[in-house]
């Protein structure tokens, strides 16, 4: 048990489909399997193909290569004991072996938008270009080395169930199979309803139908989370492959009925598909010929990471601040023309896993995290600078901003998109303000004033709704110009957990980072109106007057932001509540308020805030969501759903918050070195939790165990935004 390596990996296809598992090849979660197909991209994720249970016979001796947890606590078989090595780059690769043989297995989930690479150029006014077709598939490649002939047996384990739930055997659930030439077509039949058809094909071997249920797989990670932790998987049969030394066998699982127009599966297919994926990423990120061969992190990955850190420093510091904080320089010109490193390319590769196509909006969006999140408006907009602007994927950024702007209603930007024929969900006060902030960063990076002219009506719609009032009693207070809200049973800021009808961190009234965003938005509006008047996109006189009005309001809000200043603590109140009481908890929202492009707080205040945040909130993996000295602090994110929800924003460390902290530090302490060591977070990226990605959250208490989603978009994005 102690030898089991349960660190995880994840593969994605740009449609919401994914494959995931562990280094030791044991399934520990409901979300482990080789083909979770997003039948309504990126939603409808359904487990179809769990895995292949492999055994190898050499000289009459049969060894089982699989590893399974069972519901009774047993681990059987124990194939992990024969596992010699695992590598994640360029694709997950396992090598099992003994003295006289070695078997290698590799997995690859190809990009699913057939006929497309990155998001292409778009016609003005369109949301996005729809792809030609969707393709959900996974390739499995085995290679045998040894002194004697071997027989490889591969038993199929399959399912059809929603990715959040487990499958249970029963008389109403059956599976049909139709055997063809080196392929089998499979389909579930549940209570008379036909499921998703898919097929498995292979380059060599003999398939033997042998229908059997395997009951009570154990899922220990779900046990820890207080969720369903038993799974039944169905096996329709197994494949027998006779292998000579040096032989390979490749299999492909693909959603849909067999298609006679598909290219023939050969021994070269896997390598060619890996090369095609590397070429796709090379074209997106501009790696070129030299970059294509740099995916592999060499055996001594830690040495490589250390060497990389000596070459790439934190973003260039800003000039010394005067009495007023300076705007933050948007982005270094970090693009195809700059030097590359394997670490940097791995970060960009990780970032691409979150970019997906959403069918219901016919455009690009961002999966917030794997395994269980969908796309969220707030998360997408916060992550977009790191995912798209730093790598100079400007068409992608533009497509996402245009899509969100298209769905602006009541002055609000959706926090969640529904599936086809559904209505967007507008339960966020800050998504609209983050949209303006991110639009501003896009414009600073691209100088795309035509796009500003196109989107300016959306900007004005948001402004008018906030000033005049909109859903959830969101409205600007006429006396002080600050944004307030008050609605029972909901949580509209990023601290958004609600248990039953009771928000854990309600933050009714005037939250500090919301009003910092409002101030920055007014500054952007003033700049943009002035810019459009100069470029004669509308009536210069009217736009000039609007620019003046926005600037006056911004100054009013800047003055009122001083209501958040707590001179006793040298920090910002987290919220001014509807009855005008101040919430004096030490939370990272004060740091968020310092990190925006336009900042309304003085240098002296910024320095004091950062000093206290550094002492109370900063960890090697991000910022705590609450000061450990607070009586409501919870240092560990564990237990059942409610216990975890109560800890989510009450001390848990959020990796994405390291980005705002660094931006604030650069602004207010331009001449002082950053009090943050990148090494632990980069070691986490390379060697911990999900190899090649960054977790959503960590425990507030030492040793800051990674928790939550194993791969989180804004965690990766904020590292990309600042590591150099």
XYZ file of C-alpha atoms in Angstrom, residues 6-12 16-21 29 31-32 45 88 163 225 346-347 349-356 366-376 379 383 387 648 654-656 681 684-686 688-698 706-719:
77
model
C -1.476 7.893 -6.466
C -0.313 11.122 -8.058
C -2.551 11.859 -11.012
C -2.478 12.753 -14.693
C -5.105 14.192 -17.007
C -5.512 14.321 -20.792
C -8.049 16.551 -22.564
C -14.468 18.857 -22.439
C -13.663 15.163 -22.838
C -10.872 13.837 -20.668
C -8.936 10.795 -19.524
C -7.358 10.553 -16.101
C -5.762 8.146 -13.681
C -11.717 8.492 -8.019
C -13.281 10.653 -12.336
C -10.645 8.098 -13.326
C -19.324 14.083 -19.839
C 4.193 12.291 -18.355
C -18.926 11.484 -14.703
C -14.690 13.147 0.490
C 5.013 22.530 -20.104
C 3.157 25.447 -18.510
C 0.808 22.914 -22.667
C -1.015 22.773 -19.322
C -2.823 26.028 -20.119
C -4.148 24.629 -23.393
C -5.970 21.828 -21.558
C -8.501 24.334 -20.215
C -9.435 25.919 -23.556
C -12.572 24.221 -24.881
C -12.470 27.907 -20.347
C -13.004 24.849 -18.175
C -12.396 26.101 -14.638
C -10.767 22.875 -13.504
C -10.521 19.124 -13.826
C -12.086 16.842 -13.003
C -15.490 18.155 -12.016
C -15.838 21.825 -12.996
C -17.539 23.308 -16.017
C -16.802 26.765 -17.420
C -17.447 29.732 -15.114
C -12.862 32.092 -13.467
C -7.630 33.271 -16.100
C -4.088 31.639 -20.741
C -13.372 26.529 1.295
C -5.879 29.505 -3.227
C -3.030 29.201 -5.723
C -4.459 31.783 -8.147
C 4.872 25.787 -6.459
C 4.147 20.955 -7.228
C 3.557 21.568 -10.935
C 6.230 19.097 -11.992
C 2.980 16.578 -7.129
C -0.800 15.970 -7.211
C -1.553 16.213 -10.960
C 1.740 15.959 -12.813
C 2.022 18.860 -15.214
C -0.701 21.012 -13.690
C -1.516 23.030 -10.554
C -4.157 22.247 -7.958
C -7.087 24.477 -7.153
C -6.426 24.840 -3.405
C -4.159 23.762 -0.557
C -3.037 20.042 -2.251
C -6.824 19.712 -2.349
C -9.798 20.318 -4.595
C -9.567 20.054 -8.358
C -6.237 18.567 -9.394
C -5.825 20.952 -12.354
C -7.209 24.498 -12.109
C -7.235 27.046 -14.923
C -6.606 30.224 -12.950
C -3.892 28.532 -10.867
C -1.938 27.708 -14.029
C -2.798 31.053 -15.643
C -1.441 33.188 -12.817
C 1.859 31.308 -12.789
